[in-house]
PDB file of C-alpha atoms in Angstrom:
ATOM      1  CA  PHE A 292      61.114 -12.688  48.983  1.00 74.00           C
ATOM      2  CA  ALA A 293      61.634  -9.594  47.934  1.00 77.00           C
ATOM      3  CA  ALA A 294      64.979 -10.453  46.243  1.00 75.00           C
ATOM      4  CA  ALA A 295      63.522 -12.879  45.202  1.00 81.00           C
ATOM      5  CA  ALA A 296      60.442 -10.668  43.236  1.00 80.00           C
ATOM      6  CA  CYS A 297      62.224  -9.423  40.154  1.00 86.00           C
ATOM      7  CA  GLY A 298      62.782 -13.506  39.365  1.00 93.00           C
ATOM      8  CA  VAL A 299      64.282 -16.763  39.271  1.00 95.00           C
ATOM      9  CA  ALA A 300      66.908 -18.600  37.062  1.00 94.00           C
ATOM     10  CA  GLY A 301      68.121 -21.308  39.279  1.00 95.00           C
ATOM     11  CA  PRO A 302      67.159 -23.287  41.956  1.00 96.00           C
ATOM     12  CA  VAL A 303      66.948 -21.327  45.447  1.00 95.00           C
ATOM     13  CA  VAL A 304      67.119 -22.173  48.841  1.00 96.00           C
ATOM     14  CA  PHE A 305      66.540 -19.707  51.913  1.00 95.00           C
ATOM     15  CA  GLN A 306      67.503 -21.398  54.601  1.00 95.00           C
ATOM     16  CA  VAL A 307      66.691 -19.449  58.611  1.00 95.00           C
ATOM     17  CA  LEU A 308      68.820 -19.341  60.943  1.00 94.00           C
ATOM     18  CA  THR A 309      68.712 -21.863  63.924  1.00 92.00           C
ATOM     19  CA  SER A 310      66.910 -20.685  67.389  1.00 91.00           C
ATOM     20  CA  SER A 311      65.863 -16.555  65.055  1.00 93.00           C
ATOM     21  CA  PRO A 312      63.412 -15.463  66.917  1.00 93.00           C
ATOM     22  CA  THR A 313      60.025 -15.224  65.346  1.00 95.00           C
ATOM     23  CA  PHE A 314      59.406 -13.098  62.712  1.00 96.00           C
ATOM     24  CA  THR A 315      56.486 -11.270  63.582  1.00 96.00           C
ATOM     25  CA  GLU A 316      54.560 -10.183  59.796  1.00 95.00           C
ATOM     26  CA  GLN A 317      52.765 -10.535  57.221  1.00 96.00           C
ATOM     27  CA  LEU A 318      53.328 -12.245  54.187  1.00 96.00           C
ATOM     28  CA  VAL A 319      52.390 -12.762  50.623  1.00 96.00           C
ATOM     29  CA  ILE A 320      54.354 -13.891  48.053  1.00 96.00           C
ATOM     30  CA  ASN A 321      53.080 -12.658  44.432  1.00 96.00           C
ATOM     31  CA  GLU A 322      53.884 -14.667  40.845  1.00 96.00           C
ATOM     32  CA  ILE A 323      57.374 -14.406  40.798  1.00 96.00           C
ATOM     33  CA  PRO A 324      58.512 -15.146  37.575  1.00 96.00           C
ATOM     34  CA  GLY A 325      61.032 -17.865  36.020  1.00 95.00           C
ATOM     35  CA  MET A 326      59.442 -19.857  37.972  1.00 96.00           C
ATOM     36  CA  SER A 327      58.981 -23.943  37.390  1.00 97.00           C
ATOM     37  CA  ALA A 328      58.859 -27.200  38.839  1.00 96.00           C
ATOM     38  CA  THR A 329      63.359 -26.885  38.445  1.00 97.00           C
ATOM     39  CA  ASN A 330      63.516 -23.032  39.428  1.00 97.00           C
ATOM     40  CA  THR A 331      62.049 -23.229  42.841  1.00 97.00           C
ATOM     41  CA  ILE A 332      62.497 -21.420  46.093  1.00 97.00           C
ATOM     42  CA  THR A 333      62.550 -23.494  48.956  1.00 97.00           C
ATOM     43  CA  VAL A 334      62.389 -22.253  52.422  1.00 97.00           C
ATOM     44  CA  LYS A 335      63.613 -24.056  54.916  1.00 97.00           C
ATOM     45  CA  GLY A 336      62.739 -22.628  58.692  1.00 97.00           C
ATOM     46  CA  ASN A 337      64.126 -24.791  60.838  1.00 97.00           C
ATOM     47  CA  PHE A 338      61.244 -24.888  63.258  1.00 96.00           C
ATOM     48  CA  ASN A 339      61.930 -20.898  63.081  1.00 97.00           C
ATOM     49  CA  THR A 340      57.498 -19.333  63.133  1.00 97.00           C
ATOM     50  CA  LEU A 341      56.547 -16.221  61.762  1.00 97.00           C
ATOM     51  CA  SER A 342      53.861 -15.056  63.566  1.00 97.00           C
ATOM     52  CA  PHE A 343      51.143 -12.279  62.005  1.00 97.00           C
ATOM     53  CA  ALA A 344      48.245 -10.570  64.679  1.00 96.00           C
ATOM     54  CA  ALA A 345      46.025  -9.117  61.827  1.00 95.00           C
ATOM     55  CA  THR A 346      44.153  -6.003  63.066  1.00 94.00           C
ATOM     56  CA  ASP A 347      42.905  -5.179  59.445  1.00 93.00           C
ATOM     57  CA  PRO A 348      39.486  -8.214  58.724  1.00 89.00           C
ATOM     58  CA  ASN A 349      40.426  -7.540  54.220  1.00 91.00           C
ATOM     59  CA  LEU A 350      44.097  -8.887  55.724  1.00 94.00           C
ATOM     60  CA  ARG A 351      43.635 -11.784  57.577  1.00 94.00           C
ATOM     61  CA  HIS A 352      46.763 -14.205  56.818  1.00 96.00           C
ATOM     62  CA  THR A 353      50.056 -13.962  58.081  1.00 97.00           C
ATOM     63  CA  LEU A 354      51.388 -15.480  54.713  1.00 98.00           C
ATOM     64  CA  HIS A 355      49.153 -14.936  51.674  1.00 97.00           C
ATOM     65  CA  ILE A 356      50.990 -17.050  48.294  1.00 98.00           C
ATOM     66  CA  ASN A 357      49.305 -15.203  46.479  1.00 97.00           C
ATOM     67  CA  GLY A 358      49.324 -16.784  42.071  1.00 96.00           C
ATOM     68  CA  ALA A 359      52.478 -18.090  43.290  1.00 97.00           C
ATOM     69  CA  ASP A 360      53.344 -21.300  42.403  1.00 97.00           C
ATOM     70  CA  ASN A 361      56.808 -23.583  42.670  1.00 98.00           C
ATOM     71  CA  LEU A 362      57.314 -22.755  46.207  1.00 98.00           C
ATOM     72  CA  ARG A 363      58.748 -25.652  48.773  1.00 98.00           C
ATOM     73  CA  PHE A 364      58.368 -24.339  52.483  1.00 98.00           C
ATOM     74  CA  GLU A 365      59.842 -26.861  55.269  1.00 98.00           C
ATOM     75  CA  ASP A 366      59.962 -27.311  59.407  1.00 98.00           C
ATOM     76  CA  LEU A 367      58.456 -23.836  59.849  1.00 98.00           C
ATOM     77  CA  THR A 368      55.954 -22.679  61.794  1.00 98.00           C
ATOM     78  CA  ILE A 369      53.052 -20.807  60.602  1.00 98.00           C
ATOM     79  CA  GLU A 370      50.859 -18.834  62.894  1.00 97.00           C
ATOM     80  CA  ALA A 371      47.946 -16.086  63.304  1.00 97.00           C
ATOM     81  CA  VAL A 372      47.143 -14.469  66.366  1.00 95.00           C
ATOM     82  CA  GLY A 373      44.204 -11.544  65.811  1.00 91.00           C
ATOM     83  CA  ALA A 374      42.241 -10.918  68.246  1.00 90.00           C
ATOM     84  CA  ALA A 375      39.585 -10.789  65.612  1.00 91.00           C
ATOM     85  CA  SER A 376      40.564 -12.041  62.849  1.00 93.00           C
ATOM     86  CA  GLY A 377      43.421 -14.644  61.232  1.00 95.00           C
ATOM     87  CA  TRP A 378      44.416 -17.049  58.372  1.00 96.00           C
ATOM     88  CA  ALA A 379      47.362 -18.542  59.180  1.00 97.00           C
ATOM     89  CA  VAL A 380      48.694 -19.604  55.590  1.00 97.00           C
ATOM     90  CA  ARG A 381      45.034 -17.796  52.479  1.00 96.00           C
ATOM     91  CA  MET A 382      46.413 -19.380  48.706  1.00 95.00           C
ATOM     92  CA  SER A 383      44.623 -17.436  45.452  1.00 94.00           C
ATOM     93  CA  ASN A 384      44.965 -17.326  42.172  1.00 94.00           C
ATOM     94  CA  ASN A 385      46.610 -20.385  40.677  1.00 94.00           C
ATOM     95  CA  ALA A 386      48.704 -20.571  43.534  1.00 95.00           C
ATOM     96  CA  ASN A 387      50.172 -24.750  42.087  1.00 95.00           C
ATOM     97  CA  PHE A 388      52.335 -26.366  42.723  1.00 97.00           C
ATOM     98  CA  ASN A 389      53.768 -24.960  46.341  1.00 97.00           C
ATOM     99  CA  THR A 390      54.099 -28.010  48.966  1.00 98.00           C
ATOM    100  CA  PHE A 391      54.446 -27.488  53.151  1.00 98.00           C
ATOM    101  CA  LYS A 392      56.512 -30.238  54.386  1.00 98.00           C
ATOM    102  CA  ARG A 393      56.631 -30.610  58.203  1.00 98.00           C
ATOM    103  CA  CYS A 394      55.140 -27.425  58.847  1.00 98.00           C
ATOM    104  CA  VAL A 395      52.145 -25.948  61.775  1.00 98.00           C
ATOM    105  CA  PHE A 396      49.758 -24.129  60.539  1.00 98.00           C
ATOM    106  CA  ARG A 397      48.358 -22.746  63.650  1.00 97.00           C
ATOM    107  CA  ALA A 398      44.922 -20.253  64.574  1.00 96.00           C
ATOM    108  CA  SER A 399      42.810 -19.219  67.688  1.00 92.00           C
ATOM    109  CA  GLU A 400      42.247 -23.102  69.696  1.00 91.00           C
ATOM    110  CA  THR A 401      39.605 -20.920  70.950  1.00 90.00           C
ATOM    111  CA  ALA A 402      37.823 -19.374  68.268  1.00 85.00           C
ATOM    112  CA  THR A 403      34.075 -19.238  67.943  1.00 87.00           C
ATOM    113  CA  LEU A 404      33.953 -17.189  64.756  1.00 88.00           C
ATOM    114  CA  SER A 405      35.032 -18.754  61.301  1.00 89.00           C
ATOM    115  CA  THR A 406      36.586 -15.343  60.639  1.00 92.00           C
ATOM    116  CA  TYR A 407      39.916 -17.801  62.049  1.00 94.00           C
ATOM    117  CA  ALA A 408      41.101 -20.470  59.815  1.00 94.00           C
ATOM    118  CA  ALA A 409      44.164 -22.586  60.302  1.00 96.00           C
ATOM    119  CA  PHE A 410      45.216 -23.104  56.531  1.00 96.00           C
ATOM    120  CA  ALA A 411      42.436 -21.449  53.751  1.00 94.00           C
ATOM    121  CA  LEU A 412      42.267 -21.976  50.260  1.00 92.00           C
ATOM    122  CA  THR A 413      40.335 -18.379  48.809  1.00 91.00           C
ATOM    123  CA  GLN A 414      40.380 -15.947  46.196  1.00 90.00           C
ATOM    124  CA  SER A 415      37.798 -14.214  48.890  1.00 90.00           C
ATOM    125  CA  PRO A 416      40.454 -11.973  51.590  1.00 91.00           C
ATOM    126  CA  THR A 417      36.124 -12.286  54.439  1.00 91.00           C
ATOM    127  CA  ALA A 418      35.841 -16.017  53.770  1.00 89.00           C
ATOM    128  CA  VAL A 419      36.898 -18.701  53.937  1.00 86.00           C
ATOM    129  CA  THR A 420      33.742 -21.470  52.359  1.00 78.00           C
ATOM    130  CA  CYS A 421      32.168 -19.309  50.285  1.00 69.00           C
ATOM    131  CA  ALA A 422      32.212 -21.146  46.044  1.00 67.00           C
ATOM    132  CA  GLN A 423      36.034 -20.827  45.205  1.00 76.00           C
ATOM    133  CA  ASN A 424      37.188 -21.623  41.246  1.00 81.00           C
ATOM    134  CA  GLY A 425      41.533 -21.194  40.798  1.00 85.00           C
ATOM    135  CA  THR A 426      42.849 -21.106  44.033  1.00 90.00           C
ATOM    136  CA  ALA A 427      45.691 -22.974  44.446  1.00 90.00           C
ATOM    137  CA  SER A 428      46.135 -27.270  42.476  1.00 89.00           C
ATOM    138  CA  ASN A 429      48.937 -29.829  42.632  1.00 92.00           C
ATOM    139  CA  LEU A 430      49.078 -28.377  46.603  1.00 94.00           C
ATOM    140  CA  LEU A 431      51.045 -31.470  48.786  1.00 95.00           C
ATOM    141  CA  ILE A 432      50.781 -30.718  52.218  1.00 96.00           C
ATOM    142  CA  ASP A 433      53.517 -33.602  53.781  1.00 96.00           C
ATOM    143  CA  SER A 434      53.341 -34.300  57.640  1.00 97.00           C
ATOM    144  CA  CYS A 435      52.185 -31.141  59.136  1.00 97.00           C
ATOM    145  CA  GLN A 436      49.788 -30.036  62.010  1.00 97.00           C
ATOM    146  CA  ILE A 437      47.229 -28.041  61.491  1.00 96.00           C
ATOM    147  CA  THR A 438      45.928 -25.920  65.057  1.00 95.00           C
ATOM    148  CA  GLY A 439      42.926 -24.602  66.455  1.00 94.00           C
ATOM    149  CA  GLY A 440      40.990 -21.906  63.674  1.00 92.00           C
ATOM    150  CA  TYR A 441      37.223 -22.572  63.517  1.00 92.00           C
ATOM    151  CA  TYR A 442      37.749 -23.714  60.822  1.00 92.00           C
ATOM    152  CA  GLY A 443      41.004 -25.646  60.443  1.00 92.00           C
ATOM    153  CA  LEU A 444      41.654 -27.235  57.183  1.00 90.00           C
ATOM    154  CA  CYS A 445      39.265 -25.376  54.156  1.00 89.00           C
ATOM    155  CA  LEU A 446      39.595 -26.590  50.807  1.00 82.00           C
ATOM    156  CA  GLY A 447      36.848 -25.052  47.869  1.00 69.00           C
ATOM    157  CA  GLY A 448      37.305 -24.915  44.204  1.00 61.00           C
ATOM    158  CA  ASN A 449      35.284 -25.660  41.604  1.00 58.00           C
ATOM    159  CA  GLY A 450      31.393 -23.480  42.497  1.00 50.00           C
ATOM    160  CA  LEU A 451      31.424 -26.035  45.072  1.00 48.00           C
ATOM    161  CA  THR A 452      32.423 -25.543  48.621  1.00 48.00           C
ATOM    162  CA  MET A 453      34.656 -29.229  49.631  1.00 49.00           C
ATOM    163  CA  GLY A 454      37.329 -30.567  53.043  1.00 54.00           C
ATOM    164  CA  VAL A 455      35.747 -27.492  55.311  1.00 54.00           C
ATOM    165  CA  ARG A 456      35.858 -29.060  58.681  1.00 53.00           C
ATOM    166  CA  PRO A 457      35.652 -27.318  61.945  1.00 57.00           C
ATOM    167  CA  SER A 458      38.561 -27.917  63.841  1.00 53.00           C
TER     168      SER A 458
END
């Protein structure tokens, strides 16, 4: 996403090569200049995996959409494999109009600590269940699988916690 950091002037598609090795990295996508309903970025994952083992409790995420709008992720597995904490996806700072289609969000399936979540809308780098405002809106999660985590899917907003459901 470094290529898009300077902005976009039209729709962009990143096509991940089929049968690529697992991408072992932590990815943060900040607001991108020029993004709109027309000027979108689509990541076609081709059933590949983005994986990260968090070691810093303040940086638990594998993918953090931090204020970026109009992103689309297709056919991508995003997993958090940290030994003490891990969030596969974190969205914050008004990350609006984003879409995930046919993706897999995975965190530890044996987690007994609340430091694990497969998918979280949270402003906090360390808590998924506190009151949240301005995390994300108009989010579409279509035909995706959410696996593991102490919390599978945690959606917080408008000064109350909603959508918290242990997996």
